[in-house]
Every structure is written in C-alpha cells, then in structure tokens.
PDB file of C-alpha atoms and ligand atoms in Angstrom:
ATOM      1  CA  MET A   1     132.531 145.095 199.518  1.00 36.00           C
ATOM      2  CA  GLU A   2     135.752 144.917 201.560  1.00 39.00           C
ATOM      3  CA  CYS A   3     136.787 141.829 203.412  1.00 40.00           C
ATOM      4  CA  ALA A   4     139.547 140.644 205.716  1.00 43.00           C
ATOM      5  CA  VAL A   5     141.837 137.943 204.307  1.00 48.00           C
ATOM      6  CA  PRO A   6     144.590 138.291 206.957  1.00 61.00           C
ATOM      7  CA  VAL A   7     146.862 135.566 205.621  1.00 68.00           C
ATOM      8  CA  TYR A   8     146.496 134.464 202.072  1.00 68.00           C
ATOM      9  CA  PHE A   9     148.000 130.987 202.033  1.00 67.00           C
ATOM     10  CA  ARG A  10     146.376 127.911 200.600  1.00 71.00           C
ATOM     11  CA  ALA A  11     148.153 125.272 202.593  1.00 72.00           C
ATOM     12  CA  SER A  12     149.217 122.047 200.935  1.00 83.00           C
ATOM     13  CA  ALA A  13     151.949 119.550 201.729  1.00 87.00           C
ATOM     14  CA  GLU A  14     154.115 120.970 198.951  1.00 89.00           C
ATOM     15  CA  ARG A  15     153.711 124.565 200.103  1.00 90.00           C
ATOM     16  CA  LEU A  16     154.364 123.673 203.739  1.00 92.00           C
ATOM     17  CA  LYS A  17     157.543 121.995 202.569  1.00 94.00           C
ATOM     18  CA  GLN A  18     158.533 125.213 200.788  1.00 94.00           C
ATOM     19  CA  PHE A  19     157.730 127.227 203.892  1.00 95.00           C
ATOM     20  CA  ARG A  20     159.904 124.977 206.069  1.00 97.00           C
ATOM     21  CA  ALA A  21     162.773 125.407 203.596  1.00 97.00           C
ATOM     22  CA  VAL A  22     162.403 129.191 203.888  1.00 97.00           C
ATOM     23  CA  VAL A  23     162.457 129.018 207.708  1.00 97.00           C
ATOM     24  CA  ALA A  24     165.509 126.713 207.603  1.00 97.00           C
ATOM     25  CA  SER A  25     167.331 129.099 205.259  1.00 97.00           C
ATOM     26  CA  ALA A  26     166.346 132.191 207.256  1.00 97.00           C
ATOM     27  CA  ALA A  27     167.592 130.556 210.464  1.00 97.00           C
ATOM     28  CA  GLN A  28     171.072 130.491 208.890  1.00 96.00           C
ATOM     29  CA  THR A  29     171.182 134.244 208.269  1.00 96.00           C
ATOM     30  CA  ALA A  30     172.495 136.946 210.589  1.00 95.00           C
ATOM     31  CA  TYR A  31     169.266 138.953 210.170  1.00 94.00           C
ATOM     32  CA  TYR A  32     166.605 136.327 210.735  1.00 96.00           C
ATOM     33  CA  GLY A  33     168.589 133.834 212.857  1.00 96.00           C
ATOM     34  CA  PRO A  34     167.699 135.477 216.217  1.00 96.00           C
ATOM     35  CA  TRP A  35     164.020 135.747 215.178  1.00 95.00           C
ATOM     36  CA  MET A  36     163.854 132.052 214.455  1.00 97.00           C
ATOM     37  CA  GLU A  37     165.501 131.212 217.753  1.00 97.00           C
ATOM     38  CA  ARG A  38     163.053 133.304 219.715  1.00 96.00           C
ATOM     39  CA  ALA A  39     160.173 131.676 217.820  1.00 95.00           C
ATOM     40  CA  GLY A  40     161.627 128.237 218.635  1.00 96.00           C
ATOM     41  CA  VAL A  41     162.108 127.246 214.988  1.00 96.00           C
ATOM     42  CA  ALA A  42     165.892 127.460 214.582  1.00 95.00           C
ATOM     43  CA  GLU A  43     166.678 123.754 214.996  1.00 96.00           C
ATOM     44  CA  PRO A  44     166.166 121.324 212.082  1.00 96.00           C
ATOM     45  CA  SER A  45     164.086 118.993 214.262  1.00 97.00           C
ATOM     46  CA  ARG A  46     161.728 121.852 215.206  1.00 97.00           C
ATOM     47  CA  ILE A  47     161.533 123.118 211.631  1.00 97.00           C
ATOM     48  CA  ALA A  48     160.531 119.619 210.480  1.00 97.00           C
ATOM     49  CA  GLU A  49     157.614 119.739 212.930  1.00 96.00           C
ATOM     50  CA  ILE A  50     156.124 122.955 211.542  1.00 95.00           C
ATOM     51  CA  ASP A  51     152.585 122.166 210.417  1.00 92.00           C
ATOM     52  CA  SER A  52     151.142 125.688 210.262  1.00 91.00           C
ATOM     53  CA  ALA A  53     152.845 128.586 208.495  1.00 92.00           C
ATOM     54  CA  GLU A  54     150.412 131.007 210.155  1.00 90.00           C
ATOM     55  CA  GLN A  55     151.453 129.907 213.656  1.00 91.00           C
ATOM     56  CA  VAL A  56     155.116 130.550 212.886  1.00 94.00           C
ATOM     57  CA  LEU A  57     154.441 133.891 211.216  1.00 93.00           C
ATOM     58  CA  ALA A  58     152.383 135.040 214.210  1.00 90.00           C
ATOM     59  CA  GLN A  59     155.528 134.786 216.365  1.00 93.00           C
ATOM     60  CA  LEU A  60     157.750 136.833 214.068  1.00 94.00           C
ATOM     61  CA  PRO A  61     158.019 140.625 213.647  1.00 92.00           C
ATOM     62  CA  CYS A  62     157.779 142.251 210.213  1.00 92.00           C
ATOM     63  CA  SER A  63     160.974 143.148 208.431  1.00 90.00           C
ATOM     64  CA  GLU A  64     161.126 146.456 206.630  1.00 85.00           C
ATOM     65  CA  LEU A  65     162.916 147.477 203.508  1.00 84.00           C
ATOM     66  CA  THR A  66     164.896 150.223 205.198  1.00 82.00           C
ATOM     67  CA  GLY A  67     166.172 147.641 207.708  1.00 80.00           C
ATOM     68  CA  ILE A  68     167.171 144.998 205.213  1.00 83.00           C
ATOM     69  CA  LEU A  69     168.498 147.192 202.427  1.00 83.00           C
ATOM     70  CA  ASP A  70     170.881 148.928 204.867  1.00 84.00           C
ATOM     71  CA  ASP A  71     172.719 145.649 205.258  1.00 82.00           C
ATOM     72  CA  PHE A  72     171.547 143.233 202.604  1.00 85.00           C
ATOM     73  CA  GLU A  73     174.374 140.781 203.243  1.00 90.00           C
ATOM     74  CA  LYS A  74     172.928 140.049 206.685  1.00 93.00           C
ATOM     75  CA  LEU A  75     170.077 138.446 204.781  1.00 92.00           C
ATOM     76  CA  ARG A  76     172.340 136.060 202.921  1.00 94.00           C
ATOM     77  CA  ASN A  77     172.466 132.330 203.535  1.00 95.00           C
ATOM     78  CA  PRO A  78     175.641 131.311 201.645  1.00 92.00           C
ATOM     79  CA  ALA A  79     174.317 127.739 201.412  1.00 92.00           C
ATOM     80  CA  GLY A  80     170.913 128.904 200.135  1.00 90.00           C
ATOM     81  CA  ARG A  81     169.931 127.800 196.666  1.00 87.00           C
ATOM     82  CA  ARG A  82     169.941 130.481 193.992  1.00 85.00           C
ATOM     83  CA  PRO A  83     166.499 131.306 192.619  1.00 83.00           C
ATOM     84  CA  GLU A  84     165.516 129.536 189.403  1.00 88.00           C
ATOM     85  CA  LEU A  85     164.389 131.411 186.339  1.00 93.00           C
ATOM     86  CA  ARG A  86     160.664 132.150 186.465  1.00 93.00           C
ATOM     87  CA  ASP A  87     158.033 131.482 183.849  1.00 94.00           C
ATOM     88  CA  LEU A  88     156.330 134.648 182.669  1.00 95.00           C
ATOM     89  CA  HIS A  89     152.637 134.509 183.623  1.00 93.00           C
ATOM     90  CA  TYR A  90     150.948 135.521 180.440  1.00 93.00           C
ATOM     91  CA  PRO A  91     147.311 136.488 181.090  1.00 91.00           C
ATOM     92  CA  LEU A  92     145.914 135.282 177.762  1.00 90.00           C
ATOM     93  CA  GLU A  93     146.912 132.713 175.200  1.00 90.00           C
ATOM     94  CA  THR A  94     150.594 133.392 174.572  1.00 88.00           C
ATOM     95  CA  PRO A  95     151.220 135.035 171.181  1.00 90.00           C
ATOM     96  CA  PRO A  96     154.246 134.014 169.058  1.00 90.00           C
ATOM     97  CA  ARG A  97     156.592 136.791 170.167  1.00 96.00           C
ATOM     98  CA  VAL A  98     156.680 138.231 173.692  1.00 97.00           C
ATOM     99  CA  ALA A  99     159.590 140.517 174.581  1.00 97.00           C
ATOM    100  CA  VAL A 100     160.441 140.704 178.288  1.00 97.00           C
ATOM    101  CA  LEU A 101     162.540 143.766 179.086  1.00 97.00           C
ATOM    102  CA  ALA A 102     163.860 142.371 182.371  1.00 95.00           C
ATOM    103  CA  PRO A 103     166.144 139.567 183.542  1.00 94.00           C
ATOM    104  CA  GLY A 104     165.166 136.484 185.570  1.00 94.00           C
ATOM    105  CA  PHE A 105     162.578 134.847 183.299  1.00 96.00           C
ATOM    106  CA  ARG A 106     162.762 131.585 181.437  1.00 96.00           C
ATOM    107  CA  GLU A 107     162.980 131.909 177.653  1.00 97.00           C
ATOM    108  CA  THR A 108     160.646 129.752 175.606  1.00 96.00           C
ATOM    109  CA  ARG A 109     159.768 129.466 171.940  1.00 95.00           C
ATOM    110  CA  SER A 110     157.676 132.592 172.245  1.00 96.00           C
ATOM    111  CA  VAL A 111     159.194 134.431 175.196  1.00 97.00           C
ATOM    112  CA  ARG A 112     162.522 136.230 174.652  1.00 96.00           C
ATOM    113  CA  LEU A 113     164.448 138.363 177.129  1.00 96.00           C
ATOM    114  CA  PHE A 114     165.901 141.763 176.338  1.00 95.00           C
ATOM    115  CA  PRO A 115     167.176 142.965 179.701  1.00 92.00           C
ATOM    116  CA  ASP A 116     169.254 145.757 178.121  1.00 89.00           C
ATOM    117  CA  ASN A 117     169.843 147.607 174.864  1.00 84.00           C
ATOM    118  CA  TRP A 118     166.258 146.839 173.973  1.00 85.00           C
ATOM    119  CA  SER A 119     165.639 149.885 171.833  1.00 81.00           C
ATOM    120  CA  ARG A 120     167.421 148.480 168.763  1.00 83.00           C
ATOM    121  CA  LYS A 121     166.643 144.829 169.338  1.00 88.00           C
ATOM    122  CA  LEU A 122     162.886 145.328 169.537  1.00 90.00           C
ATOM    123  CA  LYS A 123     162.778 146.579 165.988  1.00 89.00           C
ATOM    124  CA  HIS A 124     164.144 143.264 164.703  1.00 91.00           C
ATOM    125  CA  PHE A 125     162.202 141.024 167.046  1.00 94.00           C
ATOM    126  CA  ARG A 126     158.831 142.643 166.173  1.00 95.00           C
ATOM    127  CA  PRO A 127     157.075 141.594 169.436  1.00 97.00           C
ATOM    128  CA  ASN A 128     153.326 140.997 169.656  1.00 97.00           C
ATOM    129  CA  SER A 129     153.487 141.804 173.348  1.00 97.00           C
ATOM    130  CA  ILE A 130     155.900 143.432 175.757  1.00 97.00           C
ATOM    131  CA  ALA A 131     156.398 142.727 179.433  1.00 97.00           C
ATOM    132  CA  ALA A 132     158.492 145.186 181.419  1.00 97.00           C
ATOM    133  CA  PRO A 133     158.936 146.994 184.746  1.00 97.00           C
ATOM    134  CA  ALA A 134     156.807 150.138 184.919  1.00 97.00           C
ATOM    135  CA  GLY A 135     159.777 152.486 184.621  1.00 95.00           C
ATOM    136  CA  VAL A 136     161.198 150.688 181.559  1.00 96.00           C
ATOM    137  CA  LEU A 137     157.817 150.605 179.871  1.00 96.00           C
ATOM    138  CA  ARG A 138     157.352 154.327 180.591  1.00 96.00           C
ATOM    139  CA  ALA A 139     160.757 155.080 179.012  1.00 95.00           C
ATOM    140  CA  LEU A 140     159.908 152.945 175.974  1.00 96.00           C
ATOM    141  CA  ALA A 141     156.460 154.523 175.577  1.00 97.00           C
ATOM    142  CA  LEU A 142     157.944 158.035 175.652  1.00 97.00           C
ATOM    143  CA  ALA A 143     160.670 157.076 173.195  1.00 95.00           C
ATOM    144  CA  VAL A 144     158.141 155.579 170.782  1.00 95.00           C
ATOM    145  CA  ARG A 145     155.822 158.571 171.207  1.00 96.00           C
ATOM    146  CA  ASP A 146     158.666 161.001 170.481  1.00 97.00           C
ATOM    147  CA  GLY A 147     159.973 159.041 167.526  1.00 95.00           C
ATOM    148  CA  ARG A 148     163.267 158.069 169.155  1.00 93.00           C
ATOM    149  CA  VAL A 149     162.518 154.344 168.952  1.00 92.00           C
ATOM    150  CA  HIS A 150     160.791 152.735 166.014  1.00 91.00           C
ATOM    151  CA  MET A 151     158.969 149.439 166.381  1.00 91.00           C
ATOM    152  CA  GLN A 152     156.060 147.716 164.785  1.00 93.00           C
ATOM    153  CA  PRO A 153     152.764 148.245 166.553  1.00 95.00           C
ATOM    154  CA  LEU A 154     152.002 145.657 169.237  1.00 97.00           C
ATOM    155  CA  THR A 155     149.108 143.362 168.474  1.00 97.00           C
ATOM    156  CA  HIS A 156     148.279 141.667 171.795  1.00 96.00           C
ATOM    157  CA  ALA A 157     149.075 143.185 175.181  1.00 97.00           C
ATOM    158  CA  VAL A 158     151.491 144.971 177.445  1.00 97.00           C
ATOM    159  CA  ILE A 159     152.346 143.483 180.837  1.00 98.00           C
ATOM    160  CA  VAL A 160     153.677 145.938 183.384  1.00 98.00           C
ATOM    161  CA  PHE A 161     155.570 144.893 186.494  1.00 98.00           C
ATOM    162  CA  THR A 162     154.913 147.043 189.547  1.00 97.00           C
ATOM    163  CA  GLY A 163     155.774 146.656 193.231  1.00 95.00           C
ATOM    164  CA  ILE A 164     158.452 147.493 195.759  1.00 89.00           C
ATOM    165  CA  GLU A 165     161.147 147.993 193.152  1.00 88.00           C
ATOM    166  CA  HIS A 166     159.063 149.142 190.224  1.00 90.00           C
ATOM    167  CA  GLY A 167     156.608 151.494 191.952  1.00 92.00           C
ATOM    168  CA  VAL A 168     152.888 151.757 191.499  1.00 94.00           C
ATOM    169  CA  LEU A 169     150.939 152.443 188.343  1.00 94.00           C
ATOM    170  CA  ARG A 170     148.972 155.643 188.127  1.00 91.00           C
ATOM    171  CA  GLN A 171     146.195 156.567 185.742  1.00 93.00           C
ATOM    172  CA  PRO A 172     148.443 158.871 183.629  1.00 95.00           C
ATOM    173  CA  ASP A 173     150.726 155.828 183.058  1.00 95.00           C
ATOM    174  CA  ARG A 174     147.783 153.721 181.928  1.00 96.00           C
ATOM    175  CA  ASP A 175     146.662 156.541 179.640  1.00 97.00           C
ATOM    176  CA  LEU A 176     150.154 156.886 178.151  1.00 98.00           C
ATOM    177  CA  PHE A 177     150.516 153.140 177.563  1.00 98.00           C
ATOM    178  CA  TRP A 178     147.124 152.956 175.905  1.00 97.00           C
ATOM    179  CA  LYS A 179     147.825 156.014 173.717  1.00 97.00           C
ATOM    180  CA  VAL A 180     151.210 154.651 172.549  1.00 98.00           C
ATOM    181  CA  PHE A 181     150.685 150.869 172.392  1.00 97.00           C
ATOM    182  CA  GLN A 182     146.897 150.623 171.870  1.00 97.00           C
ATOM    183  CA  VAL A 183     146.625 147.123 173.342  1.00 97.00           C
ATOM    184  CA  PRO A 184     145.180 145.979 176.696  1.00 97.00           C
ATOM    185  CA  LEU A 185     147.386 146.425 179.737  1.00 97.00           C
ATOM    186  CA  PHE A 186     147.850 143.814 182.443  1.00 98.00           C
ATOM    187  CA  GLU A 187     149.538 144.811 185.689  1.00 98.00           C
ATOM    188  CA  GLN A 188     151.579 142.266 187.684  1.00 98.00           C
ATOM    189  CA  LEU A 189     152.557 143.194 191.226  1.00 98.00           C
ATOM    190  CA  ARG A 190     155.957 141.716 192.063  1.00 96.00           C
ATOM    191  CA  GLY A 191     158.070 141.339 195.199  1.00 94.00           C
ATOM    192  CA  LEU A 192     161.715 142.253 195.748  1.00 91.00           C
ATOM    193  CA  GLY A 193     162.979 138.983 194.284  1.00 89.00           C
ATOM    194  CA  GLY A 194     160.544 139.148 191.328  1.00 93.00           C
ATOM    195  CA  GLU A 195     157.915 137.004 193.089  1.00 95.00           C
ATOM    196  CA  LEU A 196     154.467 137.351 191.550  1.00 96.00           C
ATOM    197  CA  LEU A 197     152.192 138.690 194.334  1.00 96.00           C
ATOM    198  CA  ALA A 198     149.079 139.549 192.282  1.00 97.00           C
ATOM    199  CA  GLU A 199     148.064 139.921 188.651  1.00 97.00           C
ATOM    200  CA  GLU A 200     145.422 141.746 186.649  1.00 97.00           C
ATOM    201  CA  CYS A 201     142.914 139.629 184.720  1.00 96.00           C
ATOM    202  CA  GLU A 202     140.837 140.241 181.593  1.00 95.00           C
ATOM    203  CA  ALA A 203     138.093 141.891 183.652  1.00 96.00           C
ATOM    204  CA  HIS A 204     140.536 144.706 184.603  1.00 95.00           C
ATOM    205  CA  HIS A 205     138.940 145.164 188.007  1.00 95.00           C
ATOM    206  CA  GLY A 206     141.892 144.658 190.292  1.00 96.00           C
ATOM    207  CA  LEU A 207     144.712 142.172 190.641  1.00 97.00           C
ATOM    208  CA  HIS A 208     144.071 138.609 191.786  1.00 96.00           C
ATOM    209  CA  ILE A 209     146.304 137.443 194.623  1.00 95.00           C
ATOM    210  CA  ARG A 210     148.787 134.788 193.478  1.00 94.00           C
ATOM    211  CA  ASP A 211     150.355 132.443 195.967  1.00 90.00           C
ATOM    212  CA  GLU A 212     152.711 130.201 194.002  1.00 89.00           C
ATOM    213  CA  ASP A 213     155.783 132.338 194.860  1.00 91.00           C
ATOM    214  CA  CYS A 214     154.831 133.790 198.213  1.00 93.00           C
ATOM    215  CA  LEU A 215     152.712 133.852 201.290  1.00 93.00           C
ATOM    216  CA  LEU A 216     150.872 137.172 201.390  1.00 94.00           C
ATOM    217  CA  GLU A 217     149.620 138.686 204.651  1.00 93.00           C
ATOM    218  CA  LEU A 218     147.213 141.575 204.718  1.00 92.00           C
ATOM    219  CA  GLU A 219     147.814 143.812 207.715  1.00 91.00           C
ATOM    220  CA  PRO A 220     144.653 145.820 208.447  1.00 91.00           C
ATOM    221  CA  MET A 221     145.123 149.575 208.428  1.00 91.00           C
ATOM    222  CA  GLN A 222     142.735 152.434 209.049  1.00 90.00           C
ATOM    223  CA  SER A 223     141.845 152.201 205.413  1.00 90.00           C
ATOM    224  CA  GLY A 224     142.760 149.091 203.448  1.00 92.00           C
ATOM    225  CA  PHE A 225     145.595 146.712 204.165  1.00 93.00           C
ATOM    226  CA  GLU A 226     149.368 146.807 204.076  1.00 94.00           C
ATOM    227  CA  LEU A 227     150.859 143.997 201.979  1.00 95.00           C
ATOM    228  CA  VAL A 228     153.366 141.868 203.868  1.00 95.00           C
ATOM    229  CA  TYR A 229     154.858 138.851 202.210  1.00 95.00           C
ATOM    230  CA  THR A 230     157.154 135.903 202.729  1.00 95.00           C
ATOM    231  CA  SER A 231     158.958 134.667 199.652  1.00 95.00           C
ATOM    232  CA  LEU A 232     158.688 130.934 199.022  1.00 94.00           C
ATOM    233  CA  THR A 233     161.254 131.022 196.231  1.00 93.00           C
ATOM    234  CA  SER A 234     164.116 133.128 197.567  1.00 92.00           C
ATOM    235  CA  LEU A 235     166.434 130.907 199.634  1.00 94.00           C
ATOM    236  CA  GLU A 236     169.789 132.584 199.094  1.00 94.00           C
ATOM    237  CA  TYR A 237     168.376 135.878 200.390  1.00 94.00           C
ATOM    238  CA  PRO A 238     165.283 134.803 202.371  1.00 95.00           C
ATOM    239  CA  LEU A 239     162.529 137.416 202.747  1.00 95.00           C
ATOM    240  CA  VAL A 240     160.315 136.757 205.730  1.00 95.00           C
ATOM    241  CA  ARG A 241     157.333 138.935 206.612  1.00 95.00           C
ATOM    242  CA  LEU A 242     158.614 141.760 204.466  1.00 95.00           C
ATOM    243  CA  ALA A 243     156.485 144.892 204.912  1.00 94.00           C
ATOM    244  CA  THR A 244     156.301 146.147 201.338  1.00 93.00           C
ATOM    245  CA  GLY A 245     155.331 149.712 202.142  1.00 93.00           C
ATOM    246  CA  LEU A 246     152.430 149.167 199.764  1.00 95.00           C
ATOM    247  CA  ALA A 247     148.763 149.189 200.722  1.00 96.00           C
ATOM    248  CA  ALA A 248     145.662 148.076 198.835  1.00 96.00           C
ATOM    249  CA  ASP A 249     141.944 147.487 199.182  1.00 95.00           C
ATOM    250  CA  VAL A 250     140.859 143.868 199.078  1.00 94.00           C
ATOM    251  CA  HIS A 251     137.720 142.464 197.440  1.00 93.00           C
ATOM    252  CA  ASP A 252     136.434 138.927 197.569  1.00 90.00           C
ATOM    253  CA  THR A 253     133.320 139.391 195.454  1.00 92.00           C
ATOM    254  CA  PRO A 254     133.148 137.288 192.264  1.00 92.00           C
ATOM    255  CA  CYS A 255     135.221 138.748 189.438  1.00 95.00           C
ATOM    256  CA  GLY A 256     134.027 139.247 185.871  1.00 95.00           C
ATOM    257  CA  CYS A 257     136.657 136.711 184.744  1.00 95.00           C
ATOM    258  CA  GLY A 258     134.996 133.978 186.811  1.00 94.00           C
ATOM    259  CA  GLU A 259     137.828 133.630 189.381  1.00 92.00           C
ATOM    260  CA  ARG A 260     136.974 133.709 193.052  1.00 90.00           C
ATOM    261  CA  VAL A 261     140.468 134.491 194.293  1.00 92.00           C
ATOM    262  CA  PRO A 262     140.466 137.844 196.171  1.00 93.00           C
ATOM    263  CA  ARG A 263     141.568 140.929 194.275  1.00 95.00           C
ATOM    264  CA  LEU A 264     143.645 143.989 195.216  1.00 96.00           C
ATOM    265  CA  THR A 265     142.626 147.438 194.032  1.00 96.00           C
ATOM    266  CA  GLY A 266     143.940 150.941 194.721  1.00 95.00           C
ATOM    267  CA  ILE A 267     147.519 149.774 195.246  1.00 96.00           C
ATOM    268  CA  ARG A 268     149.394 152.691 196.791  1.00 95.00           C
ATOM    269  CA  ARG A 269     152.656 153.516 198.550  1.00 93.00           C
ATOM    270  CA  LEU A 270     152.531 154.164 202.279  1.00 91.00           C
ATOM    271  CA  PRO A 271     154.338 157.122 203.805  1.00 86.00           C
ATOM    272  CA  ARG A 272     157.526 155.971 205.515  1.00 72.00           C
ATOM    273  CA  ARG A 273     157.226 155.326 209.191  1.00 59.00           C
ATOM    274  CA  LYS A 274     159.015 153.832 212.178  1.00 50.00           C
ATOM    275  CA  SER A 275     160.032 150.298 211.333  1.00 46.00           C
ATOM    276  CA  TYR A 276     158.299 147.273 212.833  1.00 47.00           C
ATOM    277  CA  ALA A 277     161.715 145.684 213.332  1.00 44.00           C
ATOM    278  CA  MET A 278     162.827 148.620 215.491  1.00 45.00           C
ATOM    279  CA  VAL A 279     159.611 148.434 217.494  1.00 45.00           C
ATOM    280  CA  ALA A 280     160.138 144.661 217.954  1.00 45.00           C
ATOM    281  CA  ALA A 281     163.743 145.190 219.041  1.00 44.00           C
ATOM    282  CA  ALA A 282     162.655 147.728 221.664  1.00 41.00           C
ATOM    283  CA  ASP A 283     160.092 145.378 223.212  1.00 38.00           C
TER     284      ASP A 283
HETATM  285 ZN1  LIG B   1     139.343 138.422 187.477  1.00 85.57          ZN
END
C-alpha cells in the first residue's frame, strides 16, 4: 500500500534547535540569504522564534543540484561549523573488522577507514564486512572476480552507499555483489554531504527513512515521490530543500523487522528537468 508522508520530521526540541542553526547558517550564504529574507527568517530574533520546521520549509523553493553545483561557493557560510565525522550505521551487531572505503566516518575499535589505495590494504586488514560507495564496491567486486585483488572472503555483510553522488543500485549490481562476496547486502541512501537518508534492514524490503541527519520531504509525483531533503548536519555548506533528482515509492505498512518507520522502495533517478529554483525566480 502506498501512503503520503509529505514531510518526514519527528519534531523534538533538539531537532528544532538543529533546524534553527541550519536556517541561521543558510541566511549567511549568498545562495540562500535572499530566500530566508523573503520567508522572514533572516534575522536572529526571527530565527529564534521558529517553532515549526514545516512552516518555514513551506515558504521556501526547492534548490536543485544543477543550480548549486554550478556555483558551490555561493552555498558557503565561512563561519559555519565543519561537519563532524559520522558514525557508521551498522545494520547488525558490529563484527570485529569493518572496512569503510570512504572518508568522513569515525574510526572505532572495529571500524577502519580506507578511503584510498584499498586494494592492497584490504588483504592485510582481513575485513569481516565492507562499507563503500556503490561505484567503489562495484570496482572492488570486479577486481576480486577477475583475480586482480585478493582478499579473504567476507563473513558478515556488505554495506553499499547510494544516492545523489553514488547513484542507484540496480539488480545486476546486487547479483554481482552476492556472487562475489556471498554475504547479505545492506543499502544506505546518502545525501550530498554523506547524510544518512534511509537504510535497508534485515527484512530487505526497502529502506527505512532515517531522520537523525536530515529532514526528508516527499514531493508527490505522478508515480511515487521525489526525495527532497534539508541537511541538519551541514552548516559550512548548508543544503536546504535540495531536490535530489531521486524518486521512490513509500510504504508505511509494518516491516518484517518490526520497525514501523516508513520505507522507500524502487529508488530511481528522475530525468533532468527545469529547475524549481528557476521557476521560483521567474515568479
Ligand atoms: Zn525493516
């Protein structure tokens, strides 16, 4: 069954505080400053009064990748705090050795980062699990399959990052990863700044929406919803109402894992189209 969950945001005092910090940071940028002024939330006293994220978002246009990537520096708030390292969300009990083939995560006793030159290092680390962007995991899987990289078989899981930067996962990818690694695969949908937007659970029937890092809006389309999100963690380069160019179907029926948080399935890229920001500017 499909359902409408237009804004996925479980409001709490802490999260509203985070949202106000994002608005305050965005108001200092060349890109979002005029938006915040028009919405009446550019002044610190007005920002402090925000008690509904939804009400503020309803007054702002969507920003699109093409618009922001053309001039990324317009997004920068020089006084904005740099993002902290993230904890890797591991879907099961964390095994002793998890190799993350990407930067930006916090290392722990069991989680080690190998953002580059991983082909040699993996052999020595002997990971139980690997977490990596889809493209990196694909390259590793092909290298292992063709005998160009030698590593001990994985014993636990592979975690694959997908999203705006990393693309979507197709069935041939899942088949390849299963054939090569022979452990369960867990997809994690991530935003431009690495924010966790949704993650696959043990039931493997879609990705549960996650709201620790972001505020996800689901824009209804003819079929399914476009994913639009506001980062709650990126303050140096705020991302407000970013239209991801990704669409998904949404389900709020109980999941086999026992969670009731809505799930995304059929995540797909949308064809490029006229930007919301341009439409807003023409109004
Ligand atoms: Zn589940």
